[in-house]
Amino acid sequence: MNYGEIKPVDIANGIGVRVSLFVSGCRNKCIECFNPMTWSFQYGNVYTKETENQIMELLNKSFIEGLTILGGEPFEPENQETVLQLVKRVKSELPNKNIWIYSGFTYEELIGEMPSRASLSITKDILKNIDILVDGRFEIKQKDLMIKFRGSRNQRIIDVQKTLQSNVIVLSYLNN
């Protein structure tokens, strides 16, 4: 997997001060995407064990609330193995940090209720290790600069753990 950027201090992509990893590769190619350079799987730098160690070091600061993974597309099949490895390590070593993932895929696509290239055998393992999923493709016709943590009204902020427990999508209070 490649990544375009690691933001060591980010306040735009989730609650609190966060570390954000922008992965490379996205076939969704939303019109007016805010980050089109990350569509290429070759964009940026190769993600290595040293990269992961750097992220863990950045996360291990008291003022950091958690990790946000976005892109590109974290749930492209080529990215999922590395994303799973990272989220499992964060949950294991830094259990008090929360994890957000932004995806152009809907929750229903990720769990296989709707056909999708993103629904793999390990996709649910990623979901089991994250707290919030911001799902859905950016849609220019639903663009809204007034909503928090999303670019368009169709996107949802899902409390993943409550959703997995209840087997019904539970939206975060942040959707208001």
CSV table of C-alpha atoms in Angstrom, one decimal:
chain,number,residue,atom,x,y,z
A,1,MET,CA,0.0,0.0,0.0
A,2,ASN,CA,1.1,3.6,-0.6
A,3,TYR,CA,0.0,6.6,1.3
A,4,GLY,CA,-0.1,10.3,0.3
A,5,GLU,CA,0.3,12.0,3.6
A,6,ILE,CA,0.4,11.5,7.4
A,7,LYS,CA,-1.0,14.6,9.3
A,8,PRO,CA,0.4,14.4,12.8
A,9,VAL,CA,-2.1,17.0,14.1
A,10,ASP,CA,-5.5,17.1,12.3
A,11,ILE,CA,-8.7,18.7,13.6
A,12,ALA,CA,-10.8,18.4,10.5
A,13,ASN,CA,-11.3,14.7,10.2
A,14,GLY,CA,-12.9,13.6,13.4
A,15,ILE,CA,-13.5,14.7,17.0
A,16,GLY,CA,-10.5,16.2,18.8
A,17,VAL,CA,-6.9,16.3,17.7
A,18,ARG,CA,-6.1,13.4,15.5
A,19,VAL,CA,-3.4,11.7,13.5
A,20,SER,CA,-4.6,11.2,9.9
A,21,LEU,CA,-3.3,8.7,7.3
A,22,PHE,CA,-4.3,9.4,3.7
A,23,VAL,CA,-4.0,6.1,1.8
A,24,SER,CA,-3.4,6.0,-1.9
A,25,GLY,CA,-5.7,4.3,-4.4
A,26,CYS,CA,-9.4,5.0,-5.2
A,27,ARG,CA,-11.5,3.7,-8.1
A,28,ASN,CA,-14.6,5.6,-7.0
A,29,LYS,CA,-13.3,8.9,-8.4
A,30,CYS,CA,-16.1,11.1,-7.1
A,31,ILE,CA,-16.7,14.3,-9.0
A,32,GLU,CA,-15.0,17.2,-7.3
A,33,CYS,CA,-13.2,14.9,-4.9
A,34,PHE,CA,-11.1,17.0,-2.4
A,35,ASN,CA,-8.1,14.7,-2.9
A,36,PRO,CA,-7.9,13.4,-6.5
A,37,MET,CA,-4.2,13.0,-6.4
A,38,THR,CA,-4.7,10.0,-4.1
A,39,TRP,CA,-6.8,8.1,-6.8
A,40,SER,CA,-3.5,6.6,-8.1
A,41,PHE,CA,-2.3,3.5,-6.1
A,42,GLN,CA,1.3,4.6,-6.9
A,43,TYR,CA,0.8,8.1,-5.4
A,44,GLY,CA,3.0,9.1,-2.5
A,45,ASN,CA,5.2,6.8,-0.4
A,46,VAL,CA,5.3,3.1,0.2
A,47,TYR,CA,3.7,2.2,3.6
A,48,THR,CA,6.3,0.3,5.6
A,49,LYS,CA,6.8,-1.0,9.2
A,50,GLU,CA,8.7,2.2,9.8
A,51,THR,CA,5.6,4.2,8.7
A,52,GLU,CA,3.4,2.2,11.0
A,53,ASN,CA,5.9,2.8,13.9
A,54,GLN,CA,5.8,6.5,13.1
A,55,ILE,CA,2.0,6.6,13.3
A,56,MET,CA,2.1,4.7,16.6
A,57,GLU,CA,4.6,7.1,18.0
A,58,LEU,CA,2.5,10.1,16.9
A,59,LEU,CA,-0.7,8.5,18.4
A,60,ASN,CA,1.1,7.9,21.7
A,61,LYS,CA,0.7,11.6,22.8
A,62,SER,CA,-1.8,12.5,25.5
A,63,PHE,CA,-3.4,15.3,23.5
A,64,ILE,CA,-4.1,13.0,20.5
A,65,GLU,CA,-7.7,11.6,20.5
A,66,GLY,CA,-7.3,9.0,17.9
A,67,LEU,CA,-6.5,7.9,14.3
A,68,THR,CA,-8.4,8.8,11.1
A,69,ILE,CA,-7.8,6.8,8.0
A,70,LEU,CA,-9.0,8.3,4.7
A,71,GLY,CA,-7.7,8.7,1.2
A,72,GLY,CA,-7.9,7.6,-1.4
A,73,GLU,CA,-10.0,4.7,-0.3
A,74,PRO,CA,-9.0,2.6,2.7
A,75,PHE,CA,-11.4,-0.2,1.7
A,76,GLU,CA,-10.0,-0.7,-1.8
A,77,PRO,CA,-9.1,-4.4,-1.8
A,78,GLU,CA,-5.4,-3.6,-2.3
A,79,ASN,CA,-5.4,-1.5,0.9
A,80,GLN,CA,-7.4,-3.6,3.3
A,81,GLU,CA,-4.7,-6.0,4.6
A,82,THR,CA,-2.4,-3.1,5.6
A,83,VAL,CA,-5.4,-1.1,7.1
A,84,LEU,CA,-6.4,-4.1,9.1
A,85,GLN,CA,-2.9,-4.6,10.5
A,86,LEU,CA,-2.7,-0.9,11.5
A,87,VAL,CA,-6.2,-0.8,13.2
A,88,LYS,CA,-5.5,-4.0,15.1
A,89,ARG,CA,-2.2,-2.7,16.4
A,90,VAL,CA,-3.7,0.6,17.5
A,91,LYS,CA,-6.5,-1.2,19.3
A,92,SER,CA,-4.1,-3.6,21.0
A,93,GLU,CA,-1.4,-1.1,22.0
A,94,LEU,CA,-3.4,2.1,22.4
A,95,PRO,CA,-6.9,1.0,23.4
A,96,ASN,CA,-8.0,4.4,24.6
A,97,LYS,CA,-7.5,5.9,21.1
A,98,ASN,CA,-10.5,5.9,18.8
A,99,ILE,CA,-10.3,5.1,15.1
A,100,TRP,CA,-12.3,6.7,12.3
A,101,ILE,CA,-12.3,5.6,8.7
A,102,TYR,CA,-13.7,7.6,5.8
A,103,SER,CA,-15.0,5.4,2.9
A,104,GLY,CA,-16.8,6.0,-0.4
A,105,PHE,CA,-18.4,2.6,0.1
A,106,THR,CA,-21.5,2.4,2.2
A,107,TYR,CA,-21.7,0.2,5.3
A,108,GLU,CA,-24.1,-2.1,3.3
A,109,GLU,CA,-21.5,-2.5,0.6
A,110,LEU,CA,-18.7,-3.2,3.1
A,111,ILE,CA,-20.6,-6.0,4.9
A,112,GLY,CA,-21.8,-7.6,1.6
A,113,GLU,CA,-25.5,-6.7,1.8
A,114,MET,CA,-24.9,-4.9,-1.6
A,115,PRO,CA,-22.5,-6.2,-4.2
A,116,SER,CA,-19.1,-4.5,-3.9
A,117,ARG,CA,-15.5,-5.0,-4.7
A,118,ALA,CA,-14.8,-3.8,-1.1
A,119,SER,CA,-16.5,-6.7,0.7
A,120,LEU,CA,-13.7,-9.2,1.4
A,121,SER,CA,-13.2,-11.8,4.0
A,122,ILE,CA,-11.2,-9.4,6.1
A,123,THR,CA,-13.5,-6.3,5.8
A,124,LYS,CA,-15.6,-7.2,8.8
A,125,ASP,CA,-12.3,-7.6,10.8
A,126,ILE,CA,-11.5,-4.0,10.0
A,127,LEU,CA,-14.9,-2.9,11.0
A,128,LYS,CA,-14.6,-4.8,14.3
A,129,ASN,CA,-11.5,-2.7,15.1
A,130,ILE,CA,-12.8,0.8,14.4
A,131,ASP,CA,-15.2,3.2,16.2
A,132,ILE,CA,-16.6,5.5,13.5
A,133,LEU,CA,-17.2,4.9,9.8
A,134,VAL,CA,-18.0,7.9,7.6
A,135,ASP,CA,-19.6,6.2,4.6
A,136,GLY,CA,-20.8,7.0,1.2
A,137,ARG,CA,-19.4,8.6,-1.9
A,138,PHE,CA,-19.1,12.4,-2.1
A,139,GLU,CA,-22.0,13.6,-4.2
A,140,ILE,CA,-21.7,17.1,-5.6
A,141,LYS,CA,-25.5,17.6,-5.8
A,142,GLN,CA,-25.6,17.0,-2.0
A,143,LYS,CA,-22.6,19.1,-1.1
A,144,ASP,CA,-23.1,21.0,2.2
A,145,LEU,CA,-20.3,23.0,3.8
A,146,MET,CA,-22.4,23.4,7.0
A,147,ILE,CA,-22.4,19.7,8.1
A,148,LYS,CA,-19.7,18.3,10.4
A,149,PHE,CA,-17.1,15.8,9.2
A,150,ARG,CA,-18.8,15.2,5.8
A,151,GLY,CA,-18.8,16.8,2.4
A,152,SER,CA,-22.3,15.8,1.2
A,153,ARG,CA,-25.6,15.1,3.0
A,154,ASN,CA,-25.8,11.4,1.8
A,155,GLN,CA,-22.7,10.5,3.8
A,156,ARG,CA,-23.4,9.0,7.3
A,157,ILE,CA,-21.4,9.0,10.5
A,158,ILE,CA,-21.9,5.5,11.8
A,159,ASP,CA,-21.1,4.2,15.3
A,160,VAL,CA,-19.6,0.9,14.1
A,161,GLN,CA,-19.5,-0.9,17.5
A,162,LYS,CA,-23.1,-0.2,18.3
A,163,THR,CA,-24.1,-1.1,14.8
A,164,LEU,CA,-22.2,-4.5,15.0
A,165,GLN,CA,-23.8,-5.2,18.4
A,166,SER,CA,-27.4,-4.4,17.3
A,167,ASN,CA,-27.2,-5.6,13.7
A,168,VAL,CA,-28.9,-2.3,12.7
A,169,ILE,CA,-27.1,0.8,11.5
A,170,VAL,CA,-26.7,3.2,14.5
A,171,LEU,CA,-25.8,6.7,13.5
A,172,SER,CA,-23.5,8.8,15.6
A,173,TYR,CA,-25.0,11.8,17.4
A,174,LEU,CA,-22.6,13.8,15.1
A,175,ASN,CA,-25.0,13.3,12.1
A,176,ASN,CA,-27.2,16.2,13.4
